[in-house]
Each structure stands twice: as structure tokens, then as C-alpha cells.
mmCIF file of C-alpha atoms in Angstrom:
data_model
loop_
_atom_site.group_PDB
_atom_site.id
_atom_site.type_symbol
_atom_site.label_atom_id
_atom_site.label_comp_id
_atom_site.label_asym_id
_atom_site.label_seq_id
_atom_site.Cartn_x
_atom_site.Cartn_y
_atom_site.Cartn_z
ATOM 1 C CA UNK A 7 -85.833 -26.744 -142.244
ATOM 2 C CA UNK A 8 -83.067 -26.253 -139.364
ATOM 3 C CA UNK A 9 -82.815 -27.419 -135.733
ATOM 4 C CA UNK A 10 -80.610 -25.728 -132.935
ATOM 5 C CA UNK A 11 -78.914 -28.834 -131.555
ATOM 6 C CA UNK A 12 -79.805 -30.941 -128.085
ATOM 7 C CA UNK A 13 -76.918 -28.266 -126.357
ATOM 8 C CA UNK A 14 -78.012 -24.552 -127.758
ATOM 9 C CA UNK A 15 -81.373 -23.935 -125.989
ATOM 10 C CA UNK A 16 -84.363 -25.447 -126.530
ATOM 11 C CA UNK A 17 -85.414 -27.537 -129.434
ATOM 12 C CA UNK A 18 -86.956 -25.770 -132.002
ATOM 13 C CA UNK A 19 -87.782 -26.321 -135.599
ATOM 14 C CA UNK A 20 -88.248 -23.303 -138.074
ATOM 15 C CA UNK A 21 -91.431 -24.306 -139.740
ATOM 16 C CA UNK A 22 -93.325 -26.407 -136.174
ATOM 17 C CA UNK A 23 -91.739 -24.029 -133.355
ATOM 18 C CA UNK A 24 -90.776 -26.117 -130.493
ATOM 19 C CA UNK A 25 -89.915 -29.808 -130.957
ATOM 20 C CA UNK A 26 -90.455 -30.846 -127.446
ATOM 21 C CA UNK A 27 -93.597 -30.175 -125.720
ATOM 22 C CA UNK A 28 -93.460 -27.880 -122.545
ATOM 23 C CA UNK A 29 -95.348 -30.010 -120.208
ATOM 24 C CA UNK A 30 -92.855 -32.906 -121.157
ATOM 25 C CA UNK A 31 -89.947 -31.410 -118.771
ATOM 26 C CA UNK A 32 -91.846 -31.453 -116.166
ATOM 27 C CA UNK A 33 -92.768 -34.517 -116.812
ATOM 28 C CA UNK A 34 -96.310 -34.425 -116.955
ATOM 29 C CA UNK A 35 -96.952 -32.416 -113.606
ATOM 30 C CA UNK A 36 -99.069 -28.991 -113.451
ATOM 31 C CA UNK A 37 -99.075 -28.276 -109.527
ATOM 32 C CA UNK A 38 -96.119 -27.229 -108.492
ATOM 33 C CA UNK A 39 -95.597 -28.939 -104.546
ATOM 34 C CA UNK A 40 -94.748 -25.211 -103.048
ATOM 35 C CA UNK A 41 -97.691 -21.911 -103.938
ATOM 36 C CA UNK A 42 -95.610 -19.360 -106.449
ATOM 37 C CA UNK A 43 -97.407 -16.491 -107.583
ATOM 38 C CA UNK A 44 -96.076 -14.448 -111.068
ATOM 39 C CA UNK A 45 -94.429 -12.103 -109.052
ATOM 40 C CA UNK A 46 -93.363 -14.129 -106.191
ATOM 41 C CA UNK A 47 -89.288 -13.865 -106.069
ATOM 42 C CA UNK A 48 -87.109 -16.825 -106.363
ATOM 43 C CA UNK A 49 -82.933 -17.086 -105.711
ATOM 44 C CA UNK A 50 -80.585 -19.493 -105.730
ATOM 45 C CA UNK A 51 -78.944 -20.572 -101.968
ATOM 46 C CA UNK A 52 -75.918 -21.943 -103.279
ATOM 47 C CA UNK A 53 -76.533 -25.461 -102.226
ATOM 48 C CA UNK A 54 -76.150 -28.231 -104.532
ATOM 49 C CA UNK A 55 -78.897 -30.322 -105.993
ATOM 50 C CA UNK A 56 -79.087 -33.760 -105.526
ATOM 51 C CA UNK A 57 -80.054 -36.395 -107.735
ATOM 52 C CA UNK A 58 -81.149 -35.892 -111.601
ATOM 53 C CA UNK A 59 -81.869 -32.095 -112.752
ATOM 54 C CA UNK A 60 -82.928 -31.973 -116.573
ATOM 55 C CA UNK A 61 -81.474 -28.744 -118.727
ATOM 56 C CA UNK A 62 -84.657 -26.375 -117.490
ATOM 57 C CA UNK A 63 -83.875 -26.788 -113.980
ATOM 58 C CA UNK A 64 -79.751 -26.047 -114.897
ATOM 59 C CA UNK A 65 -81.418 -22.511 -116.987
ATOM 60 C CA UNK A 66 -83.761 -21.578 -114.602
ATOM 61 C CA UNK A 67 -81.043 -21.853 -111.414
ATOM 62 C CA UNK A 68 -78.677 -20.209 -113.571
ATOM 63 C CA UNK A 69 -81.494 -17.498 -113.942
ATOM 64 C CA UNK A 70 -82.146 -17.086 -110.246
ATOM 65 C CA UNK A 71 -78.722 -16.145 -108.939
ATOM 66 C CA UNK A 72 -79.928 -13.081 -107.934
ATOM 67 C CA UNK A 73 -83.981 -12.367 -106.763
ATOM 68 C CA UNK A 74 -86.052 -12.426 -110.235
ATOM 69 C CA UNK A 75 -89.880 -13.259 -110.320
ATOM 70 C CA UNK A 76 -90.858 -16.200 -111.650
ATOM 71 C CA UNK A 77 -92.650 -14.460 -114.095
ATOM 72 C CA UNK A 78 -89.330 -13.577 -115.593
ATOM 73 C CA UNK A 79 -88.116 -17.102 -115.098
ATOM 74 C CA UNK A 80 -90.921 -18.173 -117.486
ATOM 75 C CA UNK A 81 -89.695 -15.752 -119.933
ATOM 76 C CA UNK A 82 -86.303 -16.453 -120.462
ATOM 77 C CA UNK A 83 -87.203 -20.021 -119.891
ATOM 78 C CA UNK A 84 -89.434 -18.822 -122.934
ATOM 79 C CA UNK A 85 -91.729 -22.293 -121.307
ATOM 80 C CA UNK A 86 -95.715 -21.711 -120.079
ATOM 81 C CA UNK A 87 -95.789 -20.524 -116.126
ATOM 82 C CA UNK A 88 -97.547 -23.450 -115.034
ATOM 83 C CA UNK A 89 -94.685 -25.919 -116.622
ATOM 84 C CA UNK A 90 -92.152 -23.081 -115.154
ATOM 85 C CA UNK A 91 -93.499 -22.993 -111.250
ATOM 86 C CA UNK A 92 -93.476 -26.959 -111.367
ATOM 87 C CA UNK A 93 -89.269 -26.979 -112.127
ATOM 88 C CA UNK A 94 -88.570 -24.090 -109.529
ATOM 89 C CA UNK A 95 -90.470 -26.000 -106.719
ATOM 90 C CA UNK A 96 -88.544 -28.892 -107.405
ATOM 91 C CA UNK A 97 -85.601 -26.582 -107.312
ATOM 92 C CA UNK A 98 -87.067 -24.662 -103.342
ATOM 93 C CA UNK A 99 -88.267 -29.052 -102.944
ATOM 94 C CA UNK A 100 -84.073 -29.778 -102.869
ATOM 95 C CA UNK A 101 -83.011 -26.219 -101.217
ATOM 96 C CA UNK A 102 -80.857 -24.864 -104.585
ATOM 97 C CA UNK A 103 -83.521 -22.572 -104.493
ATOM 98 C CA UNK A 104 -85.765 -20.446 -101.962
ATOM 99 C CA UNK A 105 -88.844 -18.609 -102.204
ATOM 100 C CA UNK A 106 -90.295 -15.164 -101.297
ATOM 101 C CA UNK A 107 -93.609 -14.052 -101.717
ATOM 102 C CA UNK A 108 -94.625 -10.358 -103.418
ATOM 103 C CA UNK A 109 -95.318 -7.746 -100.692
ATOM 104 C CA UNK A 110 -98.211 -5.561 -102.183
ATOM 105 C CA UNK A 111 -97.983 -2.172 -100.346
ATOM 106 C CA UNK A 112 -102.145 -2.366 -101.516
ATOM 107 C CA UNK A 113 -104.610 -3.824 -102.020
ATOM 108 C CA UNK A 114 -104.482 -5.531 -105.179
ATOM 109 C CA UNK A 115 -108.266 -5.665 -105.673
ATOM 110 C CA UNK A 116 -108.620 -2.028 -104.991
ATOM 111 C CA UNK A 117 -111.557 -0.607 -107.150
ATOM 112 C CA UNK A 118 -109.620 2.599 -107.877
ATOM 113 C CA UNK A 119 -107.080 0.589 -109.008
ATOM 114 C CA UNK A 120 -108.249 -0.926 -110.694
ATOM 115 C CA UNK A 121 -110.094 1.542 -112.310
ATOM 116 C CA UNK A 122 -107.651 3.485 -113.074
ATOM 117 C CA UNK A 123 -105.777 1.116 -114.931
ATOM 118 C CA UNK A 124 -108.637 0.051 -117.168
ATOM 119 C CA UNK A 125 -108.269 4.386 -117.860
ATOM 120 C CA UNK A 126 -105.263 4.323 -118.536
ATOM 121 C CA UNK A 127 -105.588 1.178 -121.349
ATOM 122 C CA UNK A 128 -108.269 3.062 -123.063
ATOM 123 C CA UNK A 129 -106.569 5.565 -123.646
ATOM 124 C CA UNK A 130 -103.769 3.625 -124.827
ATOM 125 C CA UNK A 131 -106.790 1.389 -127.566
#
């Protein structure tokens, strides 16, 4: 069994997986204070956040030096999207991040588009 040191990234155990439960990172909070979509863009403002930030907040902020989607930040942090949204909302609330909602140039619930995606998926199977 090997355990990664605290400063080396997420605490992992080869057999058990993550040793710190994801929702402990957000202090059990499951709802962000800011509306964020999976494809919402977030970017660091350059402002120094006030107060204590956990290591995950710092990692997220470092990842957001350029515009990046919420889903990509979650994948990079290896955290559930719900937890990542809470962390990003904390950073927005303290002025360290800005958000931009996704811009759809088409109707995302267009039946023809959804059928084309379904057809493509079926061809892959």
C-alpha cells in the first residue's frame, strides 16, 4: 500500500482510492452560490482571494489562468462536478474568478440535432 503525501496532490491509496471524501473538500456543501453549467467558462481575475482557501481552491485557481470549462476543471481536480462547482463558486464570490455562460448558437434541444447525435452513437456500437 502506498499513500501519496499531502502536498503531492489528492490523497490516494492504491487499494482504497481517494482517502478524503470529495464532499469534505466543500465542507459538505452541494449547491454553488453561482449558477454554473458544465460548459460555463471560468477565468482567474488576478485578484488575490481573501481568507483561507484549501488546496483544491488553489489548484482550481491555477487551472483557470486561461478560460476553461467547468467540466475540464473537475476532470483536472479529479472531483465530482458538483463539488467543483462549489469550489469555483467560492472563488467567484471572493472575486478571484469570473464566469461566462455558454453561448449556444443553436437550439440545444433541437430534435434533429439530438437524433443526429443518437445516430452517430449507434454507428459506434
